[in-house]
Coordinates of C-alpha atoms in Angstrom, one line a residue:
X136 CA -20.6 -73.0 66.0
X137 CA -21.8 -73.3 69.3
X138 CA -24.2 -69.6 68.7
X139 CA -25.1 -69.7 64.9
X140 CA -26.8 -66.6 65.2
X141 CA -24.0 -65.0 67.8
X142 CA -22.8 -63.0 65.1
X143 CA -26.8 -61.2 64.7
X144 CA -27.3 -60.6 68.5
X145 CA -24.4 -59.7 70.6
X146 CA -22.2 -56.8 69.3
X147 CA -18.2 -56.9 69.7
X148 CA -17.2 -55.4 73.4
X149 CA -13.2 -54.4 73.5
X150 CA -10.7 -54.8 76.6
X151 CA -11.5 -52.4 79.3
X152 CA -8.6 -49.7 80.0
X153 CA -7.6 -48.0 83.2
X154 CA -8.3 -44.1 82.6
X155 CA -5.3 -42.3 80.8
X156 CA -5.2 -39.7 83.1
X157 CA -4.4 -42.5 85.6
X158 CA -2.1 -45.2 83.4
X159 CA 0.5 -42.3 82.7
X160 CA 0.9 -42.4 86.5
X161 CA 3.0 -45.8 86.0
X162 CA 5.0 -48.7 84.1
X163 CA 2.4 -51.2 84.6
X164 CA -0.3 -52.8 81.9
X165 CA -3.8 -51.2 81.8
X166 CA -5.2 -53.3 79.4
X167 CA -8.2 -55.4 81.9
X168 CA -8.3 -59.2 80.4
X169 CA -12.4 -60.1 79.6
X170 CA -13.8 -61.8 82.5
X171 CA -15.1 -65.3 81.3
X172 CA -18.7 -64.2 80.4
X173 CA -17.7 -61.1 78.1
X174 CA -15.1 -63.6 76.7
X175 CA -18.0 -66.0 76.1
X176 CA -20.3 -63.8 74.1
X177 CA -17.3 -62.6 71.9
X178 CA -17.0 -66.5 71.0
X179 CA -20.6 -66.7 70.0
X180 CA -20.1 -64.0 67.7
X181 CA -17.7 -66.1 65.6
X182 CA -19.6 -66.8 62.5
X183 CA -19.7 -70.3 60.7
X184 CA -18.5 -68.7 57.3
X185 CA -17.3 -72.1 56.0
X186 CA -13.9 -70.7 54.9
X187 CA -12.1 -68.9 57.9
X188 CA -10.0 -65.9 56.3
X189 CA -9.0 -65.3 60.0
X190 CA -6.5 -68.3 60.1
X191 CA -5.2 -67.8 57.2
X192 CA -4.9 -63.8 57.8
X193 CA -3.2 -65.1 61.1
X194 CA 0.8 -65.4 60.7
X195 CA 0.7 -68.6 63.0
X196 CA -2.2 -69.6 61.1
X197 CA -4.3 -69.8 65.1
X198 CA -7.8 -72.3 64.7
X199 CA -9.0 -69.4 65.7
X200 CA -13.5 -70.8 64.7
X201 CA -11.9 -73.8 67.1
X202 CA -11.1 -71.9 70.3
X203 CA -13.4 -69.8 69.8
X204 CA -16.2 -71.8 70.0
X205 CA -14.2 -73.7 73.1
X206 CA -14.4 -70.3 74.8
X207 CA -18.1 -70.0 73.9
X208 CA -18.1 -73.4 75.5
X209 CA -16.6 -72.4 78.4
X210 CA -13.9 -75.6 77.6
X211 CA -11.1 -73.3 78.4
X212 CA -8.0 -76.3 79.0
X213 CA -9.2 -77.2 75.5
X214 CA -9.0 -73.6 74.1
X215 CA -6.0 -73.5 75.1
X216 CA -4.7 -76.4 73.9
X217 CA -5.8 -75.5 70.5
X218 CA -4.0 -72.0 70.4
X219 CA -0.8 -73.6 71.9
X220 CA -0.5 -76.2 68.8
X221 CA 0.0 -73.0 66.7
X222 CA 1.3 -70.2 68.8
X223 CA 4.1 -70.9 71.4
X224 CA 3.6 -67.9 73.5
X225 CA 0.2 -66.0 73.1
X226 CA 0.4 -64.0 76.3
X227 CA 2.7 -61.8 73.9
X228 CA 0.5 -61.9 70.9
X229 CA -2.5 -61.2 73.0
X230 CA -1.0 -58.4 74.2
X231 CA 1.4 -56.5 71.4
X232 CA 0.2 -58.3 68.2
X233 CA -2.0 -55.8 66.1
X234 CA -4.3 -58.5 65.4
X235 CA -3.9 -58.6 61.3
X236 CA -6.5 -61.4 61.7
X237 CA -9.4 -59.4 63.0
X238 CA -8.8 -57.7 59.5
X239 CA -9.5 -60.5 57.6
X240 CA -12.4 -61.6 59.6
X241 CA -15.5 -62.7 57.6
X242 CA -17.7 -60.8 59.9
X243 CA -15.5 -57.5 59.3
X244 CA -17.0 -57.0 55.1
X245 CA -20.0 -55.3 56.6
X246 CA -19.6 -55.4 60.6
X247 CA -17.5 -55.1 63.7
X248 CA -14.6 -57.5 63.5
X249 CA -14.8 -60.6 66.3
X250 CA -12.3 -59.9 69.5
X251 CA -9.7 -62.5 68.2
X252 CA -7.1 -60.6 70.3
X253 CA -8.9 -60.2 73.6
X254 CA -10.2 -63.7 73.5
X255 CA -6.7 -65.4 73.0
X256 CA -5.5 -62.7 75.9
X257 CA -8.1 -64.0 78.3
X258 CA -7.6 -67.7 77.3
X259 CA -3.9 -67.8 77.6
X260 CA -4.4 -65.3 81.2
X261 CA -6.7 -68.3 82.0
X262 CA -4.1 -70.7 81.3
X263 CA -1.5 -69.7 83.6
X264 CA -4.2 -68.5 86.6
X265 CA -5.2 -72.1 86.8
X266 CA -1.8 -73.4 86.4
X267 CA -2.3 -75.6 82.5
X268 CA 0.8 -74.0 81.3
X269 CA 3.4 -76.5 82.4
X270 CA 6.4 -77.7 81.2
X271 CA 6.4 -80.0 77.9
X272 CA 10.0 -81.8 78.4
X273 CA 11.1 -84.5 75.7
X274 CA 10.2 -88.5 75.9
X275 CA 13.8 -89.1 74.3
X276 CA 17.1 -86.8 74.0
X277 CA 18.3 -86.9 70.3
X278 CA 22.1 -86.8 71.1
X279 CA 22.0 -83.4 68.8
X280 CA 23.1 -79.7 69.8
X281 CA 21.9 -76.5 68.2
X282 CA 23.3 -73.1 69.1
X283 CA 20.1 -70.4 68.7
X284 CA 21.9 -66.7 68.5
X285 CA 19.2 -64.2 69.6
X286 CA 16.8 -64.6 72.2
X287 CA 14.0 -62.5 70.9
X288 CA 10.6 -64.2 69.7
X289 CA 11.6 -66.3 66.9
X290 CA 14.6 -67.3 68.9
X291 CA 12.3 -68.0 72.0
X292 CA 9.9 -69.8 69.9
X293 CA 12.6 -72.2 67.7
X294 CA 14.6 -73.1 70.8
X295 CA 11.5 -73.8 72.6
X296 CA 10.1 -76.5 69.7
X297 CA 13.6 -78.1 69.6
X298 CA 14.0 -78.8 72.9
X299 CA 10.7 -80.4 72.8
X300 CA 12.2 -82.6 69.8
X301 CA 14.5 -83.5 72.1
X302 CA 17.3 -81.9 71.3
X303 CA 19.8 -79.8 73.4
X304 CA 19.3 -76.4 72.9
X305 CA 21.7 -73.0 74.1
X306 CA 20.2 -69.7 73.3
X307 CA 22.6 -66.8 73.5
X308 CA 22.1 -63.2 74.3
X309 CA 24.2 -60.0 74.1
X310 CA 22.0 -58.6 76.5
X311 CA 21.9 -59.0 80.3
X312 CA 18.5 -60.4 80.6
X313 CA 17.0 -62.6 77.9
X314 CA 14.0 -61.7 75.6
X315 CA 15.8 -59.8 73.3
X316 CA 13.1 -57.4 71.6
X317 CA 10.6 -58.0 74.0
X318 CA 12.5 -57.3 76.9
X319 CA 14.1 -54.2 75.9
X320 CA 12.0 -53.2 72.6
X321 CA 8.4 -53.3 74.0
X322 CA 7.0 -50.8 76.5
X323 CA 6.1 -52.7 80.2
X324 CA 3.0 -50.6 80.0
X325 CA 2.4 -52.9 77.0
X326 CA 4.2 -56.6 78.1
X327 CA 5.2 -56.8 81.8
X328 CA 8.8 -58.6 82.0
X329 CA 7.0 -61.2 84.1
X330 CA 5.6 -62.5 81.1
X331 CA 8.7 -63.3 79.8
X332 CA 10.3 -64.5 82.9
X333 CA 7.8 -67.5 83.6
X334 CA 8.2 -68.6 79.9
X335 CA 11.7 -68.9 80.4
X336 CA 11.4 -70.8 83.8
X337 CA 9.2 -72.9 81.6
X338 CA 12.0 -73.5 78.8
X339 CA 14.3 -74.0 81.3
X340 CA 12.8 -76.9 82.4
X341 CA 12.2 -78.1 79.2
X342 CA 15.7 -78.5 78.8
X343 CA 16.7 -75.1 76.8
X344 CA 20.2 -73.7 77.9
X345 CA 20.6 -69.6 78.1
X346 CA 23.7 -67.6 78.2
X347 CA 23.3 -63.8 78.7
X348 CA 25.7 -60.9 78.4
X349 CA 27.4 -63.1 75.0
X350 CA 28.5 -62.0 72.2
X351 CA 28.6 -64.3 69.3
X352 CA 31.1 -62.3 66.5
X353 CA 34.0 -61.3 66.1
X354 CA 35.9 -60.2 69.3
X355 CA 37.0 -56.6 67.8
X356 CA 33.1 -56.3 67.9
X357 CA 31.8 -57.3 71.1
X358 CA 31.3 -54.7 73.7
X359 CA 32.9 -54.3 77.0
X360 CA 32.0 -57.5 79.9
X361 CA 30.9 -59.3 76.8
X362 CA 31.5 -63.0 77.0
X363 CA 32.8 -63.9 73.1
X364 CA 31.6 -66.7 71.0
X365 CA 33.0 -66.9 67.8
X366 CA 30.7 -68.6 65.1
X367 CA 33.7 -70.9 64.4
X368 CA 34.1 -72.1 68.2
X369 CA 29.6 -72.3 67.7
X370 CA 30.3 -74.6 64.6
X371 CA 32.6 -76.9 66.3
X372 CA 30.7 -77.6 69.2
X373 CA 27.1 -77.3 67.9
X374 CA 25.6 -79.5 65.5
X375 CA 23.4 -76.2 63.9
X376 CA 23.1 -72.7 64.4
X377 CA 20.1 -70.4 64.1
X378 CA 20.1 -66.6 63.4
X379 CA 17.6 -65.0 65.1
X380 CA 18.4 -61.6 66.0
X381 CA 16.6 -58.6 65.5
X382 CA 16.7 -55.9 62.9
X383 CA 18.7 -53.9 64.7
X384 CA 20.2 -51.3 62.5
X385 CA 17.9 -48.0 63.0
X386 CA 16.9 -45.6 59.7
X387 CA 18.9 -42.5 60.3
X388 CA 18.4 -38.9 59.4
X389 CA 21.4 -37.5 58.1
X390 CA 20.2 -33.6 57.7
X391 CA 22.1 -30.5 59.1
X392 CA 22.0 -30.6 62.8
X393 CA 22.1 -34.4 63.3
X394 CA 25.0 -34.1 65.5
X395 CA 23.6 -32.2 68.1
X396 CA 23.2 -33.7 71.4
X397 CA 19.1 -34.5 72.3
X398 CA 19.2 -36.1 69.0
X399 CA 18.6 -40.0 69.9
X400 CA 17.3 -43.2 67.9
X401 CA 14.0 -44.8 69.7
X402 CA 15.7 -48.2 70.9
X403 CA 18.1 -46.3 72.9
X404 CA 15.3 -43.9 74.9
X405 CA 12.7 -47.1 74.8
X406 CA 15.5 -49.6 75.7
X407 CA 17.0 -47.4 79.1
X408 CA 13.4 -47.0 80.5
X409 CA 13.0 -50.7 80.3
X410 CA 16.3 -51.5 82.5
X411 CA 15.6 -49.1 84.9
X412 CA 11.9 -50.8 85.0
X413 CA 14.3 -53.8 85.9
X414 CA 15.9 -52.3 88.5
X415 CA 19.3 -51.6 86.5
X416 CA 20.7 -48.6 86.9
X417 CA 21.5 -46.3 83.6
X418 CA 24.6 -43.6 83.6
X419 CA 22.9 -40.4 82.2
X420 CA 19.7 -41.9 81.3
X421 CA 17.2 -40.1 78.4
X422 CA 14.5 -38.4 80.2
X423 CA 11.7 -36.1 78.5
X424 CA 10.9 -34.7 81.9
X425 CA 9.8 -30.9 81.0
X426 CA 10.9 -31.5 77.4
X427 CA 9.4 -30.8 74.4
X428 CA 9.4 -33.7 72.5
X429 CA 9.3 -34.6 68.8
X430 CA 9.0 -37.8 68.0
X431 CA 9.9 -38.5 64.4
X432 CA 7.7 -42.1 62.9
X433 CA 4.3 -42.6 62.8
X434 CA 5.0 -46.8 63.4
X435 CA 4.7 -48.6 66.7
X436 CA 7.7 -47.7 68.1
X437 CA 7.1 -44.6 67.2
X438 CA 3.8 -44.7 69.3
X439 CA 5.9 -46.1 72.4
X440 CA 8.5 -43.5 72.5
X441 CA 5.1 -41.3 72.5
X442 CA 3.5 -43.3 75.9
X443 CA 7.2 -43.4 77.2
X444 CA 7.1 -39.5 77.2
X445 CA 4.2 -38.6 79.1
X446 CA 5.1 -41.3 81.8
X447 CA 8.4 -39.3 82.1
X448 CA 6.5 -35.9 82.6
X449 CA 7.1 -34.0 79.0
X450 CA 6.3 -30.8 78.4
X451 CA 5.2 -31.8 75.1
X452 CA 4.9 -34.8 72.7
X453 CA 4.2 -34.1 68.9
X454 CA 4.4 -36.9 66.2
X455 CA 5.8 -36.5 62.7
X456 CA 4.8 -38.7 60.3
X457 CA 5.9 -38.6 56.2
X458 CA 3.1 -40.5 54.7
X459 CA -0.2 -38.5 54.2
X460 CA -2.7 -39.2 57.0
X461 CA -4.9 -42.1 56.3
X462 CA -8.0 -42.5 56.3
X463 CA -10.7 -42.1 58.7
X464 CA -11.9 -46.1 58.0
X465 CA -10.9 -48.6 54.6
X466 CA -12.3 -49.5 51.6
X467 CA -13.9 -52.8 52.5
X468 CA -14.6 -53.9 49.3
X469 CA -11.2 -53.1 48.0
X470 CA -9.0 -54.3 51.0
X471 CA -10.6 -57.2 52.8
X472 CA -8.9 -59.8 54.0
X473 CA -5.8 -58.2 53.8
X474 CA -4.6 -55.5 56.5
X475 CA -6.4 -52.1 56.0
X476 CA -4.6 -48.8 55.3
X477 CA -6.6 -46.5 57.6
X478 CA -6.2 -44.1 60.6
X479 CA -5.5 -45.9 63.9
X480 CA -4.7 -44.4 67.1
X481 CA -2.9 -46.3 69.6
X482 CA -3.1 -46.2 73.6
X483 CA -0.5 -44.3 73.7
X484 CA -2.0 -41.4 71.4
X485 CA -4.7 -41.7 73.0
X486 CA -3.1 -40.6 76.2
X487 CA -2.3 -36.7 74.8
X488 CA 0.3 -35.2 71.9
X489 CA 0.1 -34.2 68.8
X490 CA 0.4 -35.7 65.5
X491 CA 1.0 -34.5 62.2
X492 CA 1.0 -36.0 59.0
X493 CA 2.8 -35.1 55.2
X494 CA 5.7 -33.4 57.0
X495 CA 9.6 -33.8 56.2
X496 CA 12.0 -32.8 59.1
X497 CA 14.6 -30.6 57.0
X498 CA 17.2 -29.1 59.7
X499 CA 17.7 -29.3 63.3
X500 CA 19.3 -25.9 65.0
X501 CA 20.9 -25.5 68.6
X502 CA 23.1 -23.8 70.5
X503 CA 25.9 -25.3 72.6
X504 CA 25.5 -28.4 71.0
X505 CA 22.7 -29.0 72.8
X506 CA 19.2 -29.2 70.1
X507 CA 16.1 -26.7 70.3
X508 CA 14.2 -26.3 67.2
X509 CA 13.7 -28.0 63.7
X510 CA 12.5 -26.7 60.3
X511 CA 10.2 -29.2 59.0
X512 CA 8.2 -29.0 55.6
X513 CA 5.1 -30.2 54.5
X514 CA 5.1 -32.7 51.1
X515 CA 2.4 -33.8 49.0
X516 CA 2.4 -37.5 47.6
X517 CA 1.8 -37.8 43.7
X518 CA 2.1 -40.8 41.3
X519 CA 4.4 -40.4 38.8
X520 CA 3.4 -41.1 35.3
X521 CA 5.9 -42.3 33.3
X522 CA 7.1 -45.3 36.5
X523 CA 3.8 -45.7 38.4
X524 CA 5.2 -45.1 41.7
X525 CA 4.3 -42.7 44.7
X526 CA 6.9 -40.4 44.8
X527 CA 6.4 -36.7 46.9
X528 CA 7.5 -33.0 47.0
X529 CA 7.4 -30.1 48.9
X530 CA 4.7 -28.0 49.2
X531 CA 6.1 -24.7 48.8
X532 CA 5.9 -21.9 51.3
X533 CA 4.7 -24.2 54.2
X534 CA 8.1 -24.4 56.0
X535 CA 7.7 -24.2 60.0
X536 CA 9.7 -24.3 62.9
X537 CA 9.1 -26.2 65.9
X538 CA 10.6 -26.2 69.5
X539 CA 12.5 -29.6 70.3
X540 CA 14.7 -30.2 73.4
X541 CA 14.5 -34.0 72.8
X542 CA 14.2 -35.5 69.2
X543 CA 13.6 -39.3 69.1
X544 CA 14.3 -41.0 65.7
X545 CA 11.5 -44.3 64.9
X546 CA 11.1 -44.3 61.5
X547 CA 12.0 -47.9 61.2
X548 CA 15.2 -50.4 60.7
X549 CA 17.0 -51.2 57.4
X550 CA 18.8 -54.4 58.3
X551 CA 20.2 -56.8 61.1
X552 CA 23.5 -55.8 62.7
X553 CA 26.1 -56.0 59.5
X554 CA 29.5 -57.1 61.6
X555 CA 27.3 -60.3 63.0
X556 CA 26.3 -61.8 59.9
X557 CA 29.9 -60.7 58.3
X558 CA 31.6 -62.9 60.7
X559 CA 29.3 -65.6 59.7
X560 CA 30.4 -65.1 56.4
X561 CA 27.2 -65.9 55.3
X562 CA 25.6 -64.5 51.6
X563 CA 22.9 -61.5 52.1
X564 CA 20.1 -60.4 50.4
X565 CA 19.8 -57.0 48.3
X566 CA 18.3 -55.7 51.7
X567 CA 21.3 -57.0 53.7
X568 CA 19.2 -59.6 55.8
X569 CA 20.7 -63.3 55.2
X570 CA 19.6 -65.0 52.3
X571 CA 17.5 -68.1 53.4
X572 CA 14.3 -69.4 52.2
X573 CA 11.2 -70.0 54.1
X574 CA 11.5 -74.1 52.9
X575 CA 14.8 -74.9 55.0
X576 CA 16.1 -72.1 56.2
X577 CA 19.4 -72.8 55.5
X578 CA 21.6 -69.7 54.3
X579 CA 24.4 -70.3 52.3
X580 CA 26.6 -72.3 55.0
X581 CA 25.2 -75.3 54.9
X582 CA 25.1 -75.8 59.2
X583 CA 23.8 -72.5 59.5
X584 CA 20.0 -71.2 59.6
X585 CA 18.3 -68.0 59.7
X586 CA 14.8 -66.9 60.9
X587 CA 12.5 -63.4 62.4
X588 CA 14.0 -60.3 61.6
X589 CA 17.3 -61.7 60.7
X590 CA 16.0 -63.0 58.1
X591 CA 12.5 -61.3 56.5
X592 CA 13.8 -57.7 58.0
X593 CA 11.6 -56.0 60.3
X594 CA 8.1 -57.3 61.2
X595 CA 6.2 -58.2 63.6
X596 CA 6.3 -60.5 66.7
X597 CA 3.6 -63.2 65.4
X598 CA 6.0 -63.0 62.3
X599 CA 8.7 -63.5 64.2
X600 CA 7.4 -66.8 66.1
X601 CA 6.1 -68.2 62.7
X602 CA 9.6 -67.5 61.9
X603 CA 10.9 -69.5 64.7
X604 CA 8.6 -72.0 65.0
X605 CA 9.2 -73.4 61.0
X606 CA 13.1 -72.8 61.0
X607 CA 12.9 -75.6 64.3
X608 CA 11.2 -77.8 62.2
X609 CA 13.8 -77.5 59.3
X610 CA 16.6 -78.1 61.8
X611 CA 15.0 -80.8 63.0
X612 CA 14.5 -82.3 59.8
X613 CA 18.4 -81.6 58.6
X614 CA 19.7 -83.0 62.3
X615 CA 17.2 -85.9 62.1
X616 CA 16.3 -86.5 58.5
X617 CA 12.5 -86.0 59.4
X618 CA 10.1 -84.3 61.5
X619 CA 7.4 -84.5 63.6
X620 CA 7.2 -80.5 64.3
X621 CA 4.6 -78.7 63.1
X622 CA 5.0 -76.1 60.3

């Protein structure tokens, strides 16, 4: 490495963030890139531990020692260079990836992790300030067409490496806009659109093909102004098809008092904030001005619905979560390299709320039809002896009520959207994802592929591109009988 003994004398330094008191004021990103010396003495502290756990704690498996050191260097075209041969879009990851390979860094057994995250954010912000990020289009069209159905991150990331194989590539979109999950999914105070929208000008140029606002399914499905595409009509005039939509299918909470209105799954409060971010306008649009919120998941999305709140001006903001809080920092010795179970608290926490851990939400009450209040319970988690699993109960006399003029349901997604991979007619896993492999692919028709969320269930973006990045190459290989595409 280019400081051998970086790791002994400089200690980690995080992004800088605007003020919360300030970032609630507005939609935009807060998170302040490293400037190139900051970036350079996180790089030194990479250490040369012979075997890096951070690549392969890394979903795209990033040469993460490599660019480091580059960025120690200060050999930025070539940093970058090295973390696009792995990761097709890191101004995402930089961003919104939670960084599982920070965990599994060497220098985290006894120490402050490295600053993987910030140091590919400031290489890739680097890339496209000086103009390196440029359009890769084929040497040679292959004669071939695949269809890719989704336009989130794996679809994003599959179309991109077939184009580049050279073949001709459509991605579709139910959505008006493309970028599926990360257009409509993902906060803009966490990933700006624009992001997206210079990636796609970069695809498009490339040679990849989108169409926005259609529906591929059946037409009894497709919602109104849809454009239909049928996955028969995609077979005939495609050579394959990849699945690559998201897990769409939200965890419910069927309890008494469901039905009343102020009652509302994550995706539709998070999704309506982003459109009128875009400028669209949105018919009776979910606002937690004055509210008192409760947001019910302690995940991600959970966390965003939080940051979305106070940006709208709510009255309150408390978080629910059903697991027992963690704790304060991991077992090192038990858990390294693999992804800690311990108490984090995310920018948008960090901004104001409550959170509370160990508690069921048993009843919501209202009048008019209009919510109010819930009765929630707290539960304690035991192992039970005779199957060795964590099950819980209630703890008994610690029932509560709580004031609630806007619930927001995140506690996760059980599957991709059932009537799309039914008119596939495609075979499913026990979990109702479609049954493919990581080796091909391929589900059950023979023309057909699968990858992200369609097919693992819900995970994260990185995942996602991994995803969409080794289902290219097995396309490529079934179109071409070989490939040249990375893995």
């Amino acid at each position: 490495m280019g400081k051998i003994t970086g790791f002994l004398e400089f200690e980690r330094l995080s992004e800088a963030q605007q003020a919360p008191k300030e970032r609630v004021k507005h939609w935009k990103e807060f998170v302040i890139t490293l400037s190139d010396e900051d970036a350079k003495v996180q790089g030194a502290r990479c250490m040369d531990c012979g075997i890096p756990f951070c690549s392969s704690g890394c979903p795209v498996n990033n040469i993460i020692p490599d660019f480091n050191d580059l960025v120690y260097q200060q050999d930025w075209a070539r940093a970058l260079e090295v973390l696009h041969s792995t990761n097709n879009f890191p101004e995402f990851t930089g961003r919104i990836c939670p960084a599982p390979c920070e965990a599994a860094c060497t220098l985290n057994i006894n120490d402050d992790a490295v600053g993987i995250k910030s140091i590919e954010h400031a290489i890739i912000d680097k890339g496209w300030q000086e103009g390196w990020v440029a359009p890769e289009p084929p040497n040679r069209k292959t004669g071939k067409k695949v269809a890719v159905v989704g336009s989130g991150p794996a679809g994003l990331a599959c179309a991109q490496q077939l184009a580049r194989a050279g073949h001709s590539v459509t991605v579709f979109e139910k959505n008006n806009r493309i970028g599926g999950l990360l257009r409509y999914g993902i906060p803009d105070f966490k990933l700006e659109k624009s992001h997206i929208d210079r990636r796609l000008a970069q695809m498009e140029a490339e040679g990849v093909e989108f169409q926005s606002s259609t529906y591929v399914g059946n037409e009894a499905d497709a919602g109104e102004g849809l454009t239909v595409r049928t996955p028969e009509s995609l077979k005939e005039e495609f050579d394959a098809v990849v699945l690559t939509g998201g897990a769409e299918s939200p965890r419910d909470l069927p309890i008494t008092g469901r039905d009343l209105n102020g009652i509302h799954f994550a995706m539709e409060f998070l999704t309506q904030q982003n459109k009128v971010n875009a400028g669209d306008r949105v018919a009776k649009q979910i606002s937690a001005k004055g509210k008192h919120v409760i947001v019910i998941g302690g995940g991600d999305t959970g966390s965003d619905c939080v940051g979305t709140s106070h940006r709208h001006g709510a009255a309150s903001v408390t978080q629910f979560e059903l697991m027992p809080r963690p704790p304060e920092s991991e077992d090192k010795d038990l858990t390294w390299p693999y992804w800690p179970l311990k108490l984090r608290t995310s920018s948008s926490q960090e901004e104001g709320g409550e959170r509370d851990w160990a508690v069921s939400t048993k009843a919501f009450e209202g009048k008019g039809g209009k919510v109010e209040k819930l009765t929630a319970v707290r539960v304690e988690w035991f192992k039970d002896k005779a199957t060795g699993q964590m099950k819980m109960r209630e703890v008994e006399g610690s029932e509560f009520e709580l004031k609630a003029d806007l619930v927001l349901l995140a506690m996760g997604f059980v599957s991709p959207m059932k009537n799309v991979l039914d008119s596939f007619g495609i075979e499913l896993d026990n979990r109702g994802n479609a049954k493919a492999n990581t080796e091909d692919y391929r589900t059950s028709d023979s023309k057909v592929f699968a990858a992200g969320d369609m097919r693992r269930g819900q995970s994260l973006v990185v995942w996602a591109i991994r995803e969409g990045r080794q289902a290219a190459r097995a396309v490529d290989e079934f179109l071409m009988g070989a490939s040249t595409l990375p893995r």
